[in-house]
Each structure stands twice: as C-alpha cells, then as structure tokens.
Coordinates of C-alpha atoms and ligand atoms in Angstrom, one line a residue:
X1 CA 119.3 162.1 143.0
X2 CA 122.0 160.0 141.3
X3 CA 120.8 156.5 140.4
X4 CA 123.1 154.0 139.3
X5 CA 120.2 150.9 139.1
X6 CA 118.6 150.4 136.0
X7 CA 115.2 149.6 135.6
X8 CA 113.4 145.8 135.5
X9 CA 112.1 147.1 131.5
X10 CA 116.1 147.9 131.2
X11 CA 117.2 144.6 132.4
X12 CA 115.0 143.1 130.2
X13 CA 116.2 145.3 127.1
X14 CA 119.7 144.7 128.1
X15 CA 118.6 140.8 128.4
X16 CA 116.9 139.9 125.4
X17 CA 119.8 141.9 123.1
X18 CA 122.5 140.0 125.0
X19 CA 121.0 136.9 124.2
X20 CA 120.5 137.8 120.7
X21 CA 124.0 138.7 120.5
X22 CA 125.2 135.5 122.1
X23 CA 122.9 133.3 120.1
X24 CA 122.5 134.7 116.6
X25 CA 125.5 137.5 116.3
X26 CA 128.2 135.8 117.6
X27 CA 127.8 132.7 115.6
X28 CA 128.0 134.1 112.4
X29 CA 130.6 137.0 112.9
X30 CA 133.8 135.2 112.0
X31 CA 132.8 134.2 109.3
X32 CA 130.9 137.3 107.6
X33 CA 134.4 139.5 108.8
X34 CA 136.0 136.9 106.2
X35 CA 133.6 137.0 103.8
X36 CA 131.9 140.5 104.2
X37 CA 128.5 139.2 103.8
X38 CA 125.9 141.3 104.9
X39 CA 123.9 138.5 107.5
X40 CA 120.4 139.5 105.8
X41 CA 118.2 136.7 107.5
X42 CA 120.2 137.9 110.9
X43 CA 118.8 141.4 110.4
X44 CA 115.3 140.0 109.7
X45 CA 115.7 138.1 113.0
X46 CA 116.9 141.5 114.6
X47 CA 113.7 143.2 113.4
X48 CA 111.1 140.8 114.6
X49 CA 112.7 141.2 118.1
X50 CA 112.3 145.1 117.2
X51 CA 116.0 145.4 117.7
X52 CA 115.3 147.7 114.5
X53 CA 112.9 149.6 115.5
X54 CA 113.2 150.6 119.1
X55 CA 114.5 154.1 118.7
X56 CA 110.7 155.0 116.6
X57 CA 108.5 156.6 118.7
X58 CA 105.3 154.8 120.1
X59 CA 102.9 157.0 117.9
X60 CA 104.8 155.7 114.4
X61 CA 104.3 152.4 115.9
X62 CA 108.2 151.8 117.5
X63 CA 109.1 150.7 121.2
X64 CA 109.8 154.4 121.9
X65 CA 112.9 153.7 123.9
X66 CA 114.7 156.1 125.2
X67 CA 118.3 156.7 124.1
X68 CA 119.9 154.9 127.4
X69 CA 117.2 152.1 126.3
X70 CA 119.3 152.6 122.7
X71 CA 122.6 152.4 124.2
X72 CA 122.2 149.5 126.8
X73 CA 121.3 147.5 123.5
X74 CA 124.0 148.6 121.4
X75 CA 126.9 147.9 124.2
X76 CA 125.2 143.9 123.9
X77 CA 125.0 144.3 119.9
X78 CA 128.6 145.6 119.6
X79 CA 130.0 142.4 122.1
X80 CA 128.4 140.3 119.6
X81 CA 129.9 142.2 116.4
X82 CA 130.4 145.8 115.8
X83 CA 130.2 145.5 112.1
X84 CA 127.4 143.4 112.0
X85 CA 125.6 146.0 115.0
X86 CA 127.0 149.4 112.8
X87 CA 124.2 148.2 110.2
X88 CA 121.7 147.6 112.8
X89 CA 122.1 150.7 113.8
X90 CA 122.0 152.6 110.4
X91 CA 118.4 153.1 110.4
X92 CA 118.3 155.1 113.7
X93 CA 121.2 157.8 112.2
X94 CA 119.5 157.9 109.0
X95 CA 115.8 158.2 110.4
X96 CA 116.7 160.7 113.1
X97 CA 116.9 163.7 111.3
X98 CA 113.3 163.5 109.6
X99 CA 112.5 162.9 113.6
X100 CA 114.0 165.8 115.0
X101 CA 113.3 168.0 111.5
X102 CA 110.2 166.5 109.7
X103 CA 106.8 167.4 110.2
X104 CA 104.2 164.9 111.0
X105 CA 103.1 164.0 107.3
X106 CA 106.5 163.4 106.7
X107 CA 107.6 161.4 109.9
X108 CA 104.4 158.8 108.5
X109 CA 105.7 159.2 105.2
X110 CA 109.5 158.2 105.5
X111 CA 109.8 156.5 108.6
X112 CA 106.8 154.8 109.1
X113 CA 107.1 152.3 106.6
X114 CA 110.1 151.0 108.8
X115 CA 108.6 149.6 111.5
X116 CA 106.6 147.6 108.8
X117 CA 108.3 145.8 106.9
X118 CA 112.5 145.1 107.1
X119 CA 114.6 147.8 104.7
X120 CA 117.4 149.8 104.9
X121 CA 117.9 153.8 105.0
X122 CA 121.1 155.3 104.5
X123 CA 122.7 158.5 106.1
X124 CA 124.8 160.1 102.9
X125 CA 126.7 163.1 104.9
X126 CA 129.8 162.2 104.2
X127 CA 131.6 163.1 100.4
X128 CA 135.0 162.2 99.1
X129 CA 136.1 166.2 99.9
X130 CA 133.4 166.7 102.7
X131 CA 134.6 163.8 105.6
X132 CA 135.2 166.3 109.2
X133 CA 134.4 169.4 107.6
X134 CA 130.6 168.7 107.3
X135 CA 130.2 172.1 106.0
X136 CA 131.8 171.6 102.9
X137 CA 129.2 169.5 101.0
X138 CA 129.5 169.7 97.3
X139 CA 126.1 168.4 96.8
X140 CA 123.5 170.4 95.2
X141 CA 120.0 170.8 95.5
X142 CA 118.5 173.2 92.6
X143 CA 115.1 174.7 93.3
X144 CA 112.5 173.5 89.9
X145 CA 109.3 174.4 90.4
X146 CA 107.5 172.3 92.5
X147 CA 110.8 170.0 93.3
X148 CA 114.5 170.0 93.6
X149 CA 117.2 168.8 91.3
X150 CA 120.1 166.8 93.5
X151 CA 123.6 165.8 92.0
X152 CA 126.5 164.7 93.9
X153 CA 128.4 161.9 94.9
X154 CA 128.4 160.5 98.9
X155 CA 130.5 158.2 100.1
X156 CA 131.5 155.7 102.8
X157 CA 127.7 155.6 103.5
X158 CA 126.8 152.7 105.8
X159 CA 124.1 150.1 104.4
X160 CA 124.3 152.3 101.1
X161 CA 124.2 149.7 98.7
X162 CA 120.7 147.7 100.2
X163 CA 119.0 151.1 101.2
X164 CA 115.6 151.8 99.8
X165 CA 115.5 155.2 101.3
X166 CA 118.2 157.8 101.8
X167 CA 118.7 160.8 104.0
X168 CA 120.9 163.3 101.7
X169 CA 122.7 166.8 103.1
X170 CA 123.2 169.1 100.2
X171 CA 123.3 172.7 99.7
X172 CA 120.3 174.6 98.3
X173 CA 123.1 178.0 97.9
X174 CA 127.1 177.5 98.1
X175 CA 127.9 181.0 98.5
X176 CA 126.5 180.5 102.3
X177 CA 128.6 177.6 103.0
X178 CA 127.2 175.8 105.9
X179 CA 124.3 177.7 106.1
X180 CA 123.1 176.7 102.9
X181 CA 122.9 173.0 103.4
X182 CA 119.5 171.2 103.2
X183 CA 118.4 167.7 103.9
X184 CA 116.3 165.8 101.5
X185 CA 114.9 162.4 101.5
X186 CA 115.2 160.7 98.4
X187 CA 114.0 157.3 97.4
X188 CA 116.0 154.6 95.8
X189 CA 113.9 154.2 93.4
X190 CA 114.3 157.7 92.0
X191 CA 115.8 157.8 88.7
X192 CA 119.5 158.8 88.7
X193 CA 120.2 156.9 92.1
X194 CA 122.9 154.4 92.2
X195 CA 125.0 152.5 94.6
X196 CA 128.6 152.8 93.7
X197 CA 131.9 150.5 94.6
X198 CA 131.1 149.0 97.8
X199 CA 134.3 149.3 100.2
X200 CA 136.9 146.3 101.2
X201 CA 137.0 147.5 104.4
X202 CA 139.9 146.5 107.5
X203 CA 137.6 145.7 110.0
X204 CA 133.5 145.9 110.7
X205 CA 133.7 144.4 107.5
X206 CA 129.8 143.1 107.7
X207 CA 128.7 146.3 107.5
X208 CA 127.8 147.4 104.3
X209 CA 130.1 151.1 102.7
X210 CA 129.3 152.0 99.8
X211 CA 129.2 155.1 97.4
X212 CA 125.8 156.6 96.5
X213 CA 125.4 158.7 93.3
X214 CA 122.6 161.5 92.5
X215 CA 122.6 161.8 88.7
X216 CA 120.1 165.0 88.0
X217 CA 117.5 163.2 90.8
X218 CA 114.5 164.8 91.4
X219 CA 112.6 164.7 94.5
X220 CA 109.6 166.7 95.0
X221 CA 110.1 169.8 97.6
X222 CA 107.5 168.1 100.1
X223 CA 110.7 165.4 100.4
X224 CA 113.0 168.3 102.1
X225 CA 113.5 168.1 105.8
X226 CA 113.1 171.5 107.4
X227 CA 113.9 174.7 106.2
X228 CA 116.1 175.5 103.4
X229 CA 119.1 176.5 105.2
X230 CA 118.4 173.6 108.5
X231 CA 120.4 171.0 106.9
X232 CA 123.7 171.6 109.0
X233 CA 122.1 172.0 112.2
X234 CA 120.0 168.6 111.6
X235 CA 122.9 167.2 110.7
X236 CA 124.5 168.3 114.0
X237 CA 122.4 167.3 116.4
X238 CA 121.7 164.1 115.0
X239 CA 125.1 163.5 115.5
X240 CA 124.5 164.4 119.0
X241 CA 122.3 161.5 119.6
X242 CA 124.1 159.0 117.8
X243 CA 127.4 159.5 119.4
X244 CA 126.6 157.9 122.8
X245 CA 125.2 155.0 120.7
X246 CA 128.6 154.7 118.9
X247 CA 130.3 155.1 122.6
X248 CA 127.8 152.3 123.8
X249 CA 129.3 150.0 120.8
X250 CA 132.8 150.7 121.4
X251 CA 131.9 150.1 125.2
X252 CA 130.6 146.3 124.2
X253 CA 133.6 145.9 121.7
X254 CA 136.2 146.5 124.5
X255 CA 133.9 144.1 126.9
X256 CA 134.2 141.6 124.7
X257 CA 138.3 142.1 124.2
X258 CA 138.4 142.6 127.8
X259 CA 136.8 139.1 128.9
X260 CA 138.7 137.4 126.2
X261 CA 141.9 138.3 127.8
X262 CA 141.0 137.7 130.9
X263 CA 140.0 134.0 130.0
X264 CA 143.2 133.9 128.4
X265 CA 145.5 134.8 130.7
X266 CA 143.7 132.9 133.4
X267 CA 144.6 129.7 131.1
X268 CA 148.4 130.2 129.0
X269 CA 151.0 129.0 131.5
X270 CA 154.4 130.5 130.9
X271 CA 157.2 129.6 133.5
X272 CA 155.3 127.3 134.9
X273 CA 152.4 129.4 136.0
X274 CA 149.4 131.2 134.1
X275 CA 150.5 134.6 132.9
X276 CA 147.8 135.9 135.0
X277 CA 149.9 135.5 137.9
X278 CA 152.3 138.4 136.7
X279 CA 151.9 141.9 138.0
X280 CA 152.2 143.0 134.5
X281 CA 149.1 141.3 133.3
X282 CA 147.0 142.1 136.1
X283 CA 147.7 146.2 135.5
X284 CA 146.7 145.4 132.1
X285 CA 143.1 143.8 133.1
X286 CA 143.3 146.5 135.7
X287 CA 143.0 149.3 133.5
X288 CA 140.7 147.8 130.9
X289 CA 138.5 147.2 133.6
X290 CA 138.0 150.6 135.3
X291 CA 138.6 152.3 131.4
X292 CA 135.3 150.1 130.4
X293 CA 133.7 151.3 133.2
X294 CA 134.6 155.2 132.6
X295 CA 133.5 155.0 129.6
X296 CA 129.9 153.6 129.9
X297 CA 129.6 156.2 132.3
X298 CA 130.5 158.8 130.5
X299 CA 127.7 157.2 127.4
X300 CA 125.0 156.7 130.0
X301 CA 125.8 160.3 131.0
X302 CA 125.3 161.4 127.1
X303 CA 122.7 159.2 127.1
X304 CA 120.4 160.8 130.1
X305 CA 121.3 164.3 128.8
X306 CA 119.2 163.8 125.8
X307 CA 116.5 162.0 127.2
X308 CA 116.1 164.9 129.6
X309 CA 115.6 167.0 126.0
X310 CA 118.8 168.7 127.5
X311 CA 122.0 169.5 124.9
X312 CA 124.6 167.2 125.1
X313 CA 127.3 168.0 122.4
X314 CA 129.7 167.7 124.9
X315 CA 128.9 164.6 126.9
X316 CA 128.0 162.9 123.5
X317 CA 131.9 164.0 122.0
X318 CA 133.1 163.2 125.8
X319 CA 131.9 159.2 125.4
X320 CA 132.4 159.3 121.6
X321 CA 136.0 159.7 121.8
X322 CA 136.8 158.1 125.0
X323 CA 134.8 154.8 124.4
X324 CA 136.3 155.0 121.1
X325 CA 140.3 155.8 121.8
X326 CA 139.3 153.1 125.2
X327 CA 138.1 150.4 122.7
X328 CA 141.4 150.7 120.0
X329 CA 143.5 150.9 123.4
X330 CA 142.0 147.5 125.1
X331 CA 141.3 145.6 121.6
X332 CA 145.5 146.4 121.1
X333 CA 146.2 145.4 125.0
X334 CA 144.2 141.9 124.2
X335 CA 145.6 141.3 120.8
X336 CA 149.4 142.1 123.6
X337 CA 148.0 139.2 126.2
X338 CA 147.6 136.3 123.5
X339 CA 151.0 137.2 122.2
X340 CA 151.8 135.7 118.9
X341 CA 148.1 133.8 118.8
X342 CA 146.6 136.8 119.2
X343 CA 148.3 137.9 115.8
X344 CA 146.5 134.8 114.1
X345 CA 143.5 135.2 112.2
X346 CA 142.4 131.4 114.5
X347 CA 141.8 133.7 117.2
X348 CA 139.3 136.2 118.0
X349 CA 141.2 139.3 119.2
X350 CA 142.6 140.5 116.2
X351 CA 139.0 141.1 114.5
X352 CA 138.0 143.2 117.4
X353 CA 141.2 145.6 117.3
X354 CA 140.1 145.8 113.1
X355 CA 136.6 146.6 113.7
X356 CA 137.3 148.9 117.0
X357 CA 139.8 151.6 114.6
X358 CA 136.4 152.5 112.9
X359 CA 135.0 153.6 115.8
X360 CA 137.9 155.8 116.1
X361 CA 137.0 157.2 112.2
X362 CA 133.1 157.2 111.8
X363 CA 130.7 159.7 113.0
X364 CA 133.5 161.8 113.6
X365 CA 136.7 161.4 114.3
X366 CA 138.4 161.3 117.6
X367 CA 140.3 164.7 116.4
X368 CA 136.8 166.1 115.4
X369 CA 135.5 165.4 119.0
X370 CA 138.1 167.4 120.5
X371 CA 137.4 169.6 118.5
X372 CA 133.7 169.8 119.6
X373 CA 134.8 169.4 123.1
X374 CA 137.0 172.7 122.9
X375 CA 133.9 174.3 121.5
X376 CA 131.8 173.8 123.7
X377 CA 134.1 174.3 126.7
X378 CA 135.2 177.3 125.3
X379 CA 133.3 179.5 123.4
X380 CA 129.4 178.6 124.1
Ligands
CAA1 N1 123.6 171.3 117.7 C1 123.1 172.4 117.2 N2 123.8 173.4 116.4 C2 125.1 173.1 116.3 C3 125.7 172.0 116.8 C4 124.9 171.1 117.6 N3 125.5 170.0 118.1 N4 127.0 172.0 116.5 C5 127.2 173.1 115.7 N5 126.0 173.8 115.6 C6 125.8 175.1 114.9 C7 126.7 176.2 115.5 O1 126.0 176.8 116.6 C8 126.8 177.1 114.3 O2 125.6 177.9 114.2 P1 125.6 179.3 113.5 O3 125.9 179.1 112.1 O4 124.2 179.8 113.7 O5 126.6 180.2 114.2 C9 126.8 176.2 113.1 O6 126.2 174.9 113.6 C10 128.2 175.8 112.6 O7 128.9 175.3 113.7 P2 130.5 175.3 113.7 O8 131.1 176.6 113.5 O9 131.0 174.6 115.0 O10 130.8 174.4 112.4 P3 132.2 173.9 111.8 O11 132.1 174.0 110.3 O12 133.4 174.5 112.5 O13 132.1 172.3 112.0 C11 132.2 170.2 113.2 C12 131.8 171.7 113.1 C13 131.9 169.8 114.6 C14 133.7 170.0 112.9 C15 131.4 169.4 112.2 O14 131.7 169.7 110.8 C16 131.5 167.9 112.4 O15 130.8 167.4 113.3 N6 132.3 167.2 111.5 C17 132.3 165.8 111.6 C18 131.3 165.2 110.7 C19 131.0 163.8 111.1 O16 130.8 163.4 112.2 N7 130.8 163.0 110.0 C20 130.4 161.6 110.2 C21 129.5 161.2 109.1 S1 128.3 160.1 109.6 C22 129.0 158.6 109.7 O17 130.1 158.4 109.8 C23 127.9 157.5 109.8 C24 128.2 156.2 109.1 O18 127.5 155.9 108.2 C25 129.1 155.3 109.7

C-alpha cells in the first residue's frame, strides 16, 4: 500500500520544528548571514527540544526517529535558515558512521555523551585535493603499537572550529587507494588538533567551515571505526543517509523562496494591476510549486528506503540533486519576481539563492550524484 498521510507523532514532529523555525530561527537569520555568528544559545534552545538529538537511537538515550522523522524536521529547519539548520544537522553526518560502523562500547563512548550535554562533532571527509573523489584522502593513519599516528589536513568541515569530537577518514595503506581508508574518532582535545582559517563563505554563512589539522595525533586503536580497510564504505553509506536530509533542506529553502514570491507578486502592482495577474508569473509559481512537490517526494522516497533497512544510493542521489538543482532554480526564479528589490540585501530572497548554491556543492555535488545515479542504474 502507498500512503501519502503522515502520522499524528509526524505532525507533531513537523509541528514543534516549524514553530521553532518560525520563532527562534527566523528571527535571528538575517542578521547572523551578515555577521556569520554561529547562534550558540539558538543551538542550546534546539537541543533541549532534542532537535539535536533525534536521529540517536532510543537505547543511547535519543528520540530514535526515523529518517522521514529526520527529514520532515529538516524541510521546517531549512525554511527557517539553511545555514543556521546545516550546523544542526552536523552532528547526525558526523555521528552516523560510528552508528552504522561502531561497536556497542564505542557507540556509548562517542556518541553518547551527545545526547547529554550540547557539543559539536565534526565530519572531516573532505581535503583540499580529496573534494568528489572521496578515494583520494591524503590522510594517514600509521599503526604504533597499541594506537595510530594521524596527520593530515581536512577542510571545509562543517562546525569544525567548535567541535569537541571529530569523525576523520584516513588511509591506514595508500598503495590500496580506496580500499585502504579507515575512520577514526579523534578528540579535540588530542594533542596536535587544531582548527584552522574558518571560511567567509557566499551564503549559509551561520554555519560554521573551517580547516581541521592532525599534527602527529595519536588516538588509541580502540578509537577506529570498523575494520582497517571499512573507512570508504562507511563513508559511503553515511552519505546515503544524509542525502535525503540535505534534499529535505533544500525542499524547505525553496518553500520558503516559493511563498515569498508568491506574497510578492500577490502585492507589486505594475500597469496598474499586481504582477500576479500575468500569465508569466503564474507559470513561474506554477513550476515552483509542482518542482517543490517532486522533490519532497522523491526525499520521502529516499527517506522510506532506509528506514525499510533497504539501499537507497539511488533515491538518496535522485532527491539530493533534484531538491538541490530545484532549490538554486526557485531561489533564482524569486530573486526574478522581486525584480530589482530582490537584488537588495533589504530583502530576503537574495540570501536564500546564496545559501541554496551550497546545497548544490556539499555532500556531493550535483555532478557527483549523476554520477552515482549512472552507477547504480548501470552497472549494479
Ligand atoms: N554503499 C556501500 N558501498 C558503496 C557505496 C554505497 N553507497 N558506494 C560505493 N560503494 C562501494 C563500491 O561498491 C565499491 O566497492 P568495491 O571496492 O568492493 O568494489 C567501492 O565502494 C568504491 O566505489 P566506486 O568505485 O563507486 O568509488 P569511486 O572512487 O568511483 O567514487 C563517488 C565514488 C560516488 C564519486 C564518491 O567518491 C563520492 O561520493 N564522492 C563525493 C564525496 C562527497 O559527497 N563529499 C562530501 C563531503 S561531506 C560534506 O560535504 C559535509 C559537510 O560538512 C557539509
């Protein structure tokens, strides 16, 4: 049976993250996209509501929510701000792999502690020759005894610079390329950790990028995630789950462009009449509307896939890269309806066609899903 309804706990969910987007997001997103701050006491809100913490299972003391659960949320977090709901998020990208990897010892060890208390884990893929080709990590991890040796520089890593604990891909042996990466969780506090140059970015500029250096760190081997050898597949289907979250996002941020134009065009009179009354307008709203729509199909079809335990590499590239291409598409169209205002920095559409490019970018590119896509459709 196909089911469209969503369930009184979903309303609820859906609810209580709309209001908190409304009430505590919204208010203070123009002004940290000027400033860049990163809205610590709005985070701390977000975690006593266990907007942090939902995607933990039950047994590690989270809400246990499924991933539709996760992506109903984000759509609402990403209407109120996409940078300010990219750092939200961080925590679930960075945490998943010890979830799908870790053993239980480790699960209480390194991702416990965050349903506690408020802090930040980062997810340090990414390196400055190692963006769509994964594999390529320069990274290394160098077997000592009893622990590993990391050095290696990550970079555009989301919440890098306030992170206590971070989830590091590095290879244990070059000469086997992908097959050689690892995943290690190192803490901040390790000596030879350090947050580098923290990026000026064009849009989703509440969210925290930073660099993240590994000096000669050394973390014990009982801090490796997995196998030696896992790391690229952990990394991989991590990526998996957080796509339809990222397509959820994109799915708010185009909402939010889309009702914004709307309301516009509804009140600028032009010739006498407001613009909505031209054909030309109303195929715009037209095709935001039913493009919305497509996409949070396509995410709640990711989405159900993986809570089914079912692989959806596809469907989660499918919603990645449409929601994402959708939301630079309507944020542009919007930005097109308030003409010359919507130019203006007064006005709220530009921001949303800055922070929607990223979604374009991060957690691979819309290039890179295509290039899943093909993959999958082709050769598996
Ligand atoms: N699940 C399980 N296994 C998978 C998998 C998946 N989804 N995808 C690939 N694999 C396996 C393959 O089966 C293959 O296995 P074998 O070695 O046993 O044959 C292996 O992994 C290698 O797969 P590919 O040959 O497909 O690998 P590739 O080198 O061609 O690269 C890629 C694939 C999809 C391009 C990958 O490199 C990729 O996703 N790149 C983009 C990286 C990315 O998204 N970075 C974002 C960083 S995170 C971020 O942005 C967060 C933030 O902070 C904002």
């Amino acid at each position: 049976m196909i089911g469209f309804d969503l369930t009184q706990e979903q309303i609820a969910l859906q609810d209580m993250a709309h209001k908190f987007a409304a009430n505590e997001i919204r208010p203070r997103a123009a002004e940290c996209d000027r400033t860049g701050e990163f809205p610590t006491e709005l985070f701390g809100k977000a975690f006593d509501l266990g907007l942090m913490t939902g995607f933990i299972p039950e047994d590690l003391g989270g809400l246990g929510l499924s991933a539709l659960d996760a992506c109903l949320i984000e759509e609402e977090l990403g209407w109120g701000c996409s940078g300010i709901a990219t750092s939200m998020t961080a925590n679930g990208l960075a945490l998943t792999p010890i979830l799908i990897g870790g053993t239980g010892d480790q699960k209480k060890a390194f991702v416990e502690p965050f349903v506690k208390t408020l802090h930040y884990a980062s997810f340090c893929l990414t390196e400055p020759g190692a963006g769509s080709d994964a594999g390529g990590i320069a990274t290394t991890a160098k077997r000592d005894g009893a622990d590993y040796v990391l050095s290696g520089r990550k970079c555009f890593i989301t919440n890098g610079s306030h992170a206590s604990q971070y989830t590091v891909f590095a290879s244990t042996d070059r000469s086997k390329g992908h097959k050689g990466l690892s995943v290690f969780i190192v803490p901040r506090s390790a000596p030879g950790v350090s947050a580098g140059k923290k990026e000026d970015k064009m849009g989703q500029r509440a969210s925290d990028t930073s660099d993240v250096l590994f000096e000669d760190v050394r973390v014990s081997a009982a801090n490796r995630i997995g196998a030696e050898g896992d790391g690229f597949k952990i990394a991989m289907k991590t990526l998996d789950y957080a796509r339809p979250t990222v397509a959820a996002m994109a799915v708010g941020v185009a909402r939010a462009a889309f009702e914004l134009a709307m309301q516009y065009a509804k009140e600028r009179v032009q010739f006498g009449v407001p613009i909505a009354m031209n054909q030309a307008i109303h195929f715009m709203l037209a095709d935001m509307a039913m493009d919305i729509e497509a996409a949070r199909l396509l995410t709640y079809k990711g989405a159900w896939l993986l809570d089914q335990g079912k692989r959806s590499t596809k469907e989660s590239s499918f919603a990645k890269a449409f929601a994402a291409d959708l939301a630079m598409r309507v944020t542009t169209d919007a930005v097109q309806i308030y003409g010359g205002y919507g130019y203006m920095r007064d006005y709220p559409v530009e921001k949303l066609m800055r922070d929607a490019k990223l979604l374009q970018i991060y957690e691979g590119t819309s290039q890179i899903q295509r290039m899943v896509i093909a993959k999958e459709i082709m050769m598996r």
